[in-house]
mmCIF file of C-alpha atoms in Angstrom:
data_model
loop_
_atom_site.group_PDB
_atom_site.id
_atom_site.type_symbol
_atom_site.label_atom_id
_atom_site.label_comp_id
_atom_site.label_asym_id
_atom_site.label_seq_id
_atom_site.Cartn_x
_atom_site.Cartn_y
_atom_site.Cartn_z
ATOM 1 C CA UNK N 1 3.897 10.886 -20.699
ATOM 2 C CA UNK N 2 0.471 11.271 -22.138
ATOM 3 C CA UNK N 3 0.818 8.231 -24.336
ATOM 4 C CA UNK N 4 2.659 6.171 -21.863
ATOM 5 C CA UNK N 5 0.967 2.934 -22.740
ATOM 6 C CA UNK N 6 -1.286 3.305 -25.747
ATOM 7 C CA UNK N 7 -2.748 -0.159 -25.729
ATOM 8 C CA UNK N 8 -2.222 -0.985 -22.171
ATOM 9 C CA UNK N 9 -5.354 -1.693 -20.289
ATOM 10 C CA UNK N 10 -5.409 -1.508 -16.547
ATOM 11 C CA UNK N 11 -6.009 -4.745 -14.737
ATOM 12 C CA UNK N 12 -9.617 -5.827 -14.964
ATOM 13 C CA UNK N 13 -11.420 -4.541 -11.985
ATOM 14 C CA UNK N 14 -13.732 -7.463 -11.769
ATOM 15 C CA UNK N 15 -11.639 -9.333 -9.316
ATOM 16 C CA UNK N 16 -10.533 -6.344 -7.306
ATOM 17 C CA UNK N 17 -13.073 -3.846 -6.227
ATOM 18 C CA UNK N 18 -11.079 -0.682 -6.598
ATOM 19 C CA UNK N 19 -12.597 2.672 -7.000
ATOM 20 C CA UNK N 20 -12.606 3.694 -10.665
ATOM 21 C CA UNK N 21 -9.543 5.692 -11.556
ATOM 22 C CA UNK N 22 -10.172 9.369 -11.608
ATOM 23 C CA UNK N 23 -9.150 11.356 -14.683
ATOM 24 C CA UNK N 24 -5.959 13.330 -14.498
ATOM 25 C CA UNK N 25 -6.481 15.966 -11.876
ATOM 26 C CA UNK N 26 -4.474 19.144 -12.212
ATOM 27 C CA UNK N 27 -3.328 20.139 -8.787
ATOM 28 C CA UNK N 28 -3.483 23.817 -9.395
ATOM 29 C CA UNK N 29 -5.793 24.720 -6.565
ATOM 30 C CA UNK N 30 -3.998 26.802 -3.974
ATOM 31 C CA UNK N 31 -3.228 24.657 -1.037
ATOM 32 C CA UNK N 32 -3.644 27.438 1.429
ATOM 33 C CA UNK N 33 -7.041 26.450 2.764
ATOM 34 C CA UNK N 34 -7.089 23.190 4.693
ATOM 35 C CA UNK N 35 -10.036 21.729 2.817
ATOM 36 C CA UNK N 36 -8.111 21.971 -0.432
ATOM 37 C CA UNK N 37 -5.121 20.438 1.191
ATOM 38 C CA UNK N 38 -7.187 17.583 2.399
ATOM 39 C CA UNK N 39 -8.713 17.078 -1.037
ATOM 40 C CA UNK N 40 -5.259 17.022 -2.524
ATOM 41 C CA UNK N 41 -4.189 14.494 0.021
ATOM 42 C CA UNK N 42 -7.210 12.323 -0.637
ATOM 43 C CA UNK N 43 -6.681 12.342 -4.370
ATOM 44 C CA UNK N 44 -3.027 11.818 -3.893
ATOM 45 C CA UNK N 45 -2.555 8.245 -4.912
ATOM 46 C CA UNK N 46 -5.486 7.930 -7.152
ATOM 47 C CA UNK N 47 -4.624 9.979 -10.186
ATOM 48 C CA UNK N 48 -3.364 8.455 -13.385
ATOM 49 C CA UNK N 49 -0.422 10.775 -13.287
ATOM 50 C CA UNK N 50 0.765 9.509 -9.936
ATOM 51 C CA UNK N 51 0.460 5.982 -11.113
ATOM 52 C CA UNK N 52 2.436 6.695 -14.245
ATOM 53 C CA UNK N 53 5.140 8.401 -12.279
ATOM 54 C CA UNK N 54 5.351 5.459 -9.947
ATOM 55 C CA UNK N 55 5.383 2.925 -12.757
ATOM 56 C CA UNK N 56 8.197 4.582 -14.602
ATOM 57 C CA UNK N 57 10.236 5.147 -11.476
ATOM 58 C CA UNK N 58 9.750 1.562 -10.448
ATOM 59 C CA UNK N 59 10.706 0.293 -13.840
ATOM 60 C CA UNK N 60 13.844 2.370 -13.906
ATOM 61 C CA UNK N 61 14.797 1.161 -10.461
ATOM 62 C CA UNK N 62 14.219 -2.426 -11.492
ATOM 63 C CA UNK N 63 16.339 -2.028 -14.574
ATOM 64 C CA UNK N 64 19.140 -0.466 -12.607
ATOM 65 C CA UNK N 65 19.181 -3.081 -9.922
ATOM 66 C CA UNK N 66 21.270 -6.118 -10.624
ATOM 67 C CA UNK N 67 19.470 -8.611 -8.479
ATOM 68 C CA UNK N 68 15.984 -8.589 -9.845
ATOM 69 C CA UNK N 69 15.681 -12.326 -9.878
ATOM 70 C CA UNK N 70 14.646 -12.460 -6.234
ATOM 71 C CA UNK N 71 11.075 -11.546 -5.601
ATOM 72 C CA UNK N 72 12.010 -10.126 -2.250
ATOM 73 C CA UNK N 73 14.280 -7.592 -3.891
ATOM 74 C CA UNK N 74 11.519 -6.596 -6.258
ATOM 75 C CA UNK N 75 9.126 -6.205 -3.376
ATOM 76 C CA UNK N 76 11.548 -4.070 -1.420
ATOM 77 C CA UNK N 77 12.327 -1.938 -4.436
ATOM 78 C CA UNK N 78 8.640 -1.395 -5.058
ATOM 79 C CA UNK N 79 8.106 -0.389 -1.447
ATOM 80 C CA UNK N 80 11.075 1.899 -1.502
ATOM 81 C CA UNK N 81 9.950 3.708 -4.633
ATOM 82 C CA UNK N 82 6.467 4.005 -3.212
ATOM 83 C CA UNK N 83 7.764 5.468 0.020
ATOM 84 C CA UNK N 84 10.027 7.791 -1.919
ATOM 85 C CA UNK N 85 7.083 9.206 -3.800
ATOM 86 C CA UNK N 86 5.482 10.218 -0.546
ATOM 87 C CA UNK N 87 8.324 12.669 -0.026
ATOM 88 C CA UNK N 88 8.586 12.027 3.659
ATOM 89 C CA UNK N 89 5.202 13.429 4.509
ATOM 90 C CA UNK N 90 3.821 10.290 6.050
ATOM 91 C CA UNK N 91 5.119 8.193 8.849
ATOM 92 C CA UNK N 92 4.895 4.875 7.067
ATOM 93 C CA UNK N 93 6.960 6.149 4.164
ATOM 94 C CA UNK N 94 9.680 7.372 6.481
ATOM 95 C CA UNK N 95 9.592 4.070 8.325
ATOM 96 C CA UNK N 96 10.018 2.113 5.096
ATOM 97 C CA UNK N 97 12.934 4.216 3.978
ATOM 98 C CA UNK N 98 14.760 4.046 7.277
ATOM 99 C CA UNK N 99 13.944 0.444 7.972
ATOM 100 C CA UNK N 100 15.707 -0.758 4.918
ATOM 101 C CA UNK N 101 19.066 -0.426 6.587
ATOM 102 C CA UNK N 102 18.188 -2.737 9.411
ATOM 103 C CA UNK N 103 16.334 -5.397 7.475
ATOM 104 C CA UNK N 104 19.482 -7.335 6.979
ATOM 105 C CA UNK N 105 20.240 -7.503 10.646
ATOM 106 C CA UNK N 106 16.870 -8.135 12.052
ATOM 107 C CA UNK N 107 15.018 -10.864 10.295
ATOM 108 C CA UNK N 108 12.578 -11.861 12.969
ATOM 109 C CA UNK N 109 10.514 -9.673 15.194
ATOM 110 C CA UNK N 110 12.316 -8.765 18.361
ATOM 111 C CA UNK N 111 10.645 -10.570 21.220
ATOM 112 C CA UNK N 112 9.159 -8.287 23.824
ATOM 113 C CA UNK N 113 11.360 -8.226 26.865
ATOM 114 C CA UNK N 114 9.130 -10.203 29.114
ATOM 115 C CA UNK N 115 11.468 -9.966 32.042
ATOM 116 C CA UNK N 116 11.012 -6.273 32.372
ATOM 117 C CA UNK N 117 7.286 -6.249 32.052
ATOM 118 C CA UNK N 118 5.590 -6.182 35.368
ATOM 119 C CA UNK N 119 3.349 -9.161 35.843
ATOM 120 C CA UNK N 120 -0.291 -8.500 35.376
ATOM 121 C CA UNK N 121 -1.246 -8.493 38.979
ATOM 122 C CA UNK N 122 0.971 -5.517 39.633
ATOM 123 C CA UNK N 123 -0.079 -3.631 36.585
ATOM 124 C CA UNK N 124 -3.506 -2.260 36.696
ATOM 125 C CA UNK N 125 -5.107 -4.586 34.190
ATOM 126 C CA UNK N 126 -6.834 -2.399 31.673
ATOM 127 C CA UNK N 127 -9.435 -4.413 29.898
ATOM 128 C CA UNK N 128 -8.192 -4.291 26.370
ATOM 129 C CA UNK N 129 -11.334 -4.060 24.406
ATOM 130 C CA UNK N 130 -11.710 -5.727 21.076
ATOM 131 C CA UNK N 131 -11.341 -2.376 19.379
ATOM 132 C CA UNK N 132 -8.080 -1.690 21.126
ATOM 133 C CA UNK N 133 -6.744 -5.098 20.235
ATOM 134 C CA UNK N 134 -7.601 -4.549 16.616
ATOM 135 C CA UNK N 135 -6.024 -1.141 16.707
ATOM 136 C CA UNK N 136 -2.846 -2.757 17.846
ATOM 137 C CA UNK N 137 -2.954 -5.247 15.009
ATOM 138 C CA UNK N 138 -3.520 -2.424 12.589
ATOM 139 C CA UNK N 139 -0.607 -0.541 14.042
ATOM 140 C CA UNK N 140 1.602 -3.524 13.386
ATOM 141 C CA UNK N 141 0.460 -3.841 9.797
ATOM 142 C CA UNK N 142 1.191 -0.287 8.804
ATOM 143 C CA UNK N 143 4.941 0.233 8.969
ATOM 144 C CA UNK N 144 6.154 2.604 11.585
ATOM 145 C CA UNK N 145 2.840 3.073 13.293
ATOM 146 C CA UNK N 146 3.234 0.885 16.283
ATOM 147 C CA UNK N 147 2.429 3.319 19.014
ATOM 148 C CA UNK N 148 0.377 5.978 17.411
ATOM 149 C CA UNK N 149 -2.639 7.778 18.623
ATOM 150 C CA UNK N 150 -5.959 6.731 17.223
ATOM 151 C CA UNK N 151 -6.514 9.639 14.891
ATOM 152 C CA UNK N 152 -2.951 9.604 13.581
ATOM 153 C CA UNK N 153 -3.162 5.909 12.993
ATOM 154 C CA UNK N 154 -6.321 6.293 10.965
ATOM 155 C CA UNK N 155 -4.742 9.024 8.887
ATOM 156 C CA UNK N 156 -1.679 6.941 8.198
ATOM 157 C CA UNK N 157 -3.809 3.921 7.430
ATOM 158 C CA UNK N 158 -5.934 5.712 4.879
ATOM 159 C CA UNK N 159 -2.886 7.053 3.106
ATOM 160 C CA UNK N 160 -1.170 3.702 3.254
ATOM 161 C CA UNK N 161 -4.166 1.875 1.820
ATOM 162 C CA UNK N 162 -4.432 4.302 -1.067
ATOM 163 C CA UNK N 163 -0.731 3.953 -1.763
ATOM 164 C CA UNK N 164 -0.917 0.164 -1.630
ATOM 165 C CA UNK N 165 -3.826 0.125 -4.042
ATOM 166 C CA UNK N 166 -1.878 2.262 -6.456
ATOM 167 C CA UNK N 167 1.112 0.005 -6.045
ATOM 168 C CA UNK N 168 -0.964 -3.028 -6.970
ATOM 169 C CA UNK N 169 -2.434 -1.276 -9.997
ATOM 170 C CA UNK N 170 0.936 -0.080 -11.210
ATOM 171 C CA UNK N 171 2.658 -3.413 -10.729
ATOM 172 C CA UNK N 172 -0.174 -5.206 -12.467
ATOM 173 C CA UNK N 173 0.148 -2.823 -15.377
ATOM 174 C CA UNK N 174 3.894 -3.343 -15.580
ATOM 175 C CA UNK N 175 3.483 -7.103 -15.399
ATOM 176 C CA UNK N 176 0.917 -7.151 -18.152
ATOM 177 C CA UNK N 177 3.066 -4.897 -20.226
ATOM 178 C CA UNK N 178 6.078 -7.143 -19.846
ATOM 179 C CA UNK N 179 3.943 -10.188 -20.457
ATOM 180 C CA UNK N 180 2.711 -8.814 -23.725
ATOM 181 C CA UNK N 181 6.244 -7.777 -24.618
ATOM 182 C CA UNK N 182 7.776 -11.172 -24.257
ATOM 183 C CA UNK N 183 4.853 -12.770 -25.991
ATOM 184 C CA UNK N 184 4.938 -15.593 -23.506
ATOM 185 C CA UNK N 185 4.843 -15.241 -19.816
ATOM 186 C CA UNK N 186 3.087 -17.389 -17.320
ATOM 187 C CA UNK N 187 -0.211 -17.566 -19.101
ATOM 188 C CA UNK N 188 -0.044 -17.443 -22.856
ATOM 189 C CA UNK N 189 -3.551 -16.978 -24.190
ATOM 190 C CA UNK N 190 -4.375 -19.451 -26.880
ATOM 191 C CA UNK N 191 -5.483 -16.915 -29.438
ATOM 192 C CA UNK N 192 -2.176 -15.074 -29.344
ATOM 193 C CA UNK N 193 -0.127 -17.858 -30.770
ATOM 194 C CA UNK N 194 -0.941 -18.022 -34.451
ATOM 195 C CA UNK N 195 0.563 -21.338 -35.334
ATOM 196 C CA UNK N 196 0.622 -23.694 -32.490
ATOM 197 C CA UNK N 197 0.221 -26.916 -34.313
ATOM 198 C CA UNK N 198 3.549 -27.536 -35.804
ATOM 199 C CA UNK N 199 5.329 -30.813 -35.978
ATOM 200 C CA UNK J 1 -6.950 17.042 16.187
ATOM 201 C CA UNK J 2 -7.819 18.493 19.539
ATOM 202 C CA UNK J 3 -10.297 17.055 21.935
ATOM 203 C CA UNK J 4 -8.103 14.420 23.424
ATOM 204 C CA UNK J 5 -8.810 13.870 27.043
ATOM 205 C CA UNK J 6 -6.082 12.397 29.127
ATOM 206 C CA UNK J 7 -7.251 9.141 30.549
ATOM 207 C CA UNK J 8 -6.132 5.712 31.398
ATOM 208 C CA UNK J 9 -7.119 4.088 28.137
ATOM 209 C CA UNK J 10 -5.042 3.868 25.046
ATOM 210 C CA UNK J 11 -7.518 5.737 22.885
ATOM 211 C CA UNK J 12 -9.640 7.977 24.975
ATOM 212 C CA UNK J 13 -10.550 10.673 22.564
ATOM 213 C CA UNK J 14 -14.147 11.627 22.368
ATOM 214 C CA UNK J 15 -16.526 9.050 21.052
ATOM 215 C CA UNK J 16 -17.713 11.362 18.350
ATOM 216 C CA UNK J 17 -14.266 11.585 16.933
ATOM 217 C CA UNK J 18 -13.879 7.872 17.064
ATOM 218 C CA UNK J 19 -17.045 7.266 15.103
ATOM 219 C CA UNK J 20 -16.150 9.961 12.639
ATOM 220 C CA UNK J 21 -12.706 8.558 11.999
ATOM 221 C CA UNK J 22 -14.037 5.048 11.779
ATOM 222 C CA UNK J 23 -16.560 6.218 9.250
ATOM 223 C CA UNK J 24 -13.816 7.834 7.220
ATOM 224 C CA UNK J 25 -11.902 4.605 7.269
ATOM 225 C CA UNK J 26 -14.950 2.651 6.310
ATOM 226 C CA UNK J 27 -15.266 4.579 3.105
ATOM 227 C CA UNK J 28 -11.877 3.413 1.993
ATOM 228 C CA UNK J 29 -12.538 -0.266 2.300
ATOM 229 C CA UNK J 30 -14.288 -1.490 -0.804
ATOM 230 C CA UNK J 31 -16.109 -4.297 0.967
ATOM 231 C CA UNK J 32 -17.729 -2.084 3.517
ATOM 232 C CA UNK J 33 -18.358 0.635 0.998
ATOM 233 C CA UNK J 34 -20.124 -1.649 -1.409
ATOM 234 C CA UNK J 35 -22.507 -3.020 1.103
ATOM 235 C CA UNK J 36 -23.793 0.445 1.835
ATOM 236 C CA UNK J 37 -24.374 -0.310 5.472
ATOM 237 C CA UNK J 38 -24.439 3.139 6.875
ATOM 238 C CA UNK J 39 -22.255 2.659 9.880
ATOM 239 C CA UNK J 40 -20.553 -0.571 10.652
ATOM 240 C CA UNK J 41 -19.244 -1.048 14.145
ATOM 241 C CA UNK J 42 -15.748 0.129 14.869
ATOM 242 C CA UNK J 43 -14.493 -3.339 15.558
ATOM 243 C CA UNK J 44 -15.804 -4.618 12.246
ATOM 244 C CA UNK J 45 -14.298 -1.745 10.327
ATOM 245 C CA UNK J 46 -10.927 -2.276 11.946
ATOM 246 C CA UNK J 47 -11.096 -5.985 11.277
ATOM 247 C CA UNK J 48 -11.914 -5.423 7.636
ATOM 248 C CA UNK J 49 -9.134 -2.871 7.396
ATOM 249 C CA UNK J 50 -6.576 -5.292 8.726
ATOM 250 C CA UNK J 51 -7.778 -8.014 6.397
ATOM 251 C CA UNK J 52 -7.738 -5.647 3.469
ATOM 252 C CA UNK J 53 -4.189 -4.504 4.181
ATOM 253 C CA UNK J 54 -3.072 -8.097 4.504
ATOM 254 C CA UNK J 55 -4.740 -8.845 1.201
ATOM 255 C CA UNK J 56 -2.971 -5.969 -0.464
ATOM 256 C CA UNK J 57 0.336 -7.082 0.978
ATOM 257 C CA UNK J 58 -0.198 -10.549 -0.392
ATOM 258 C CA UNK J 59 -1.115 -9.200 -3.796
ATOM 259 C CA UNK J 60 1.997 -7.077 -3.909
ATOM 260 C CA UNK J 61 4.047 -10.101 -2.965
ATOM 261 C CA UNK J 62 2.534 -12.212 -5.692
ATOM 262 C CA UNK J 63 2.985 -9.440 -8.190
ATOM 263 C CA UNK J 64 6.601 -8.931 -7.259
ATOM 264 C CA UNK J 65 7.100 -12.649 -7.589
ATOM 265 C CA UNK J 66 5.758 -12.575 -11.118
ATOM 266 C CA UNK J 67 7.714 -9.478 -11.927
ATOM 267 C CA UNK J 68 10.935 -11.034 -10.778
ATOM 268 C CA UNK J 69 10.306 -14.042 -12.997
ATOM 269 C CA UNK J 70 9.477 -11.849 -15.939
ATOM 270 C CA UNK J 71 12.492 -9.669 -15.433
ATOM 271 C CA UNK J 72 14.702 -12.703 -15.205
ATOM 272 C CA UNK J 73 13.446 -13.856 -18.567
ATOM 273 C CA UNK J 74 13.703 -10.387 -20.048
ATOM 274 C CA UNK J 75 17.231 -9.879 -18.968
ATOM 275 C CA UNK J 76 18.280 -12.428 -21.482
ATOM 276 C CA UNK J 77 16.630 -10.526 -24.268
ATOM 277 C CA UNK J 78 18.233 -7.179 -24.720
ATOM 278 C CA UNK J 79 16.314 -5.966 -27.726
ATOM 279 C CA UNK J 80 12.996 -5.995 -26.024
ATOM 280 C CA UNK J 81 14.500 -4.404 -22.969
ATOM 281 C CA UNK J 82 15.710 -1.529 -25.092
ATOM 282 C CA UNK J 83 12.292 -1.107 -26.649
ATOM 283 C CA UNK J 84 10.573 -1.181 -23.309
ATOM 284 C CA UNK J 85 13.068 1.280 -21.900
ATOM 285 C CA UNK J 86 12.641 3.675 -24.732
ATOM 286 C CA UNK J 87 8.898 3.561 -24.367
ATOM 287 C CA UNK J 88 8.985 4.311 -20.703
ATOM 288 C CA UNK J 89 11.510 7.079 -20.526
#
């Protein structure tokens, strides 16, 4: 897989401020000491190798699936492959993989059962600070992290963000690759078409 | 992570831990990282995190939209699909 895409350039980083991709990192350090484990975890989604693995897996999944004409299916497939790569080590990946079964049944968010909630005057009204409110929003954004402790939520968030960034990079690369392959695509650059002025 | 005191609040771990974790998070967000402000407030970091995740979600959606269109057009062309497959596997 060394020459996976010889002339494929990653998406220009001008518009997206990603960290520059690190060179291929050989994970041969013994993961016995926690600091090494943490370094491995930090570098987890940022290596070229991981991205290549994800791209090829995603492409295979897309080719196998029949219904690739719906963007929702593509999105779900991409999420599923991404979560699969995590190998069940993170909560959000497990939530994505298990949630897929119930997506068909539950389209909208379940409303909170307001009847069972005690009205505010009976509950001791904790002043939800701005930070706590934002934590809640964050917990909703990361799948499967609705009621997590602060430190766990931050851990999950950092992993999720790294994974999402890799997902965007990989999908951009695949899109550009397919674009170049078909020679057309949504934005045909003018210099590509040699003879445009015919008839 | 130890150091979690039982309290009435949702997140009542020690303040030091909070700032440390928030700082860790801050380093992941490109906007906050680029500005080099040493320590943004927790609320700002969380806000930027949420916005950033929403941004990423939207990008993935747009990308999957494009991909679905491209794949629909590729499905009709089997030769190129075979080439692409052979290159990727």
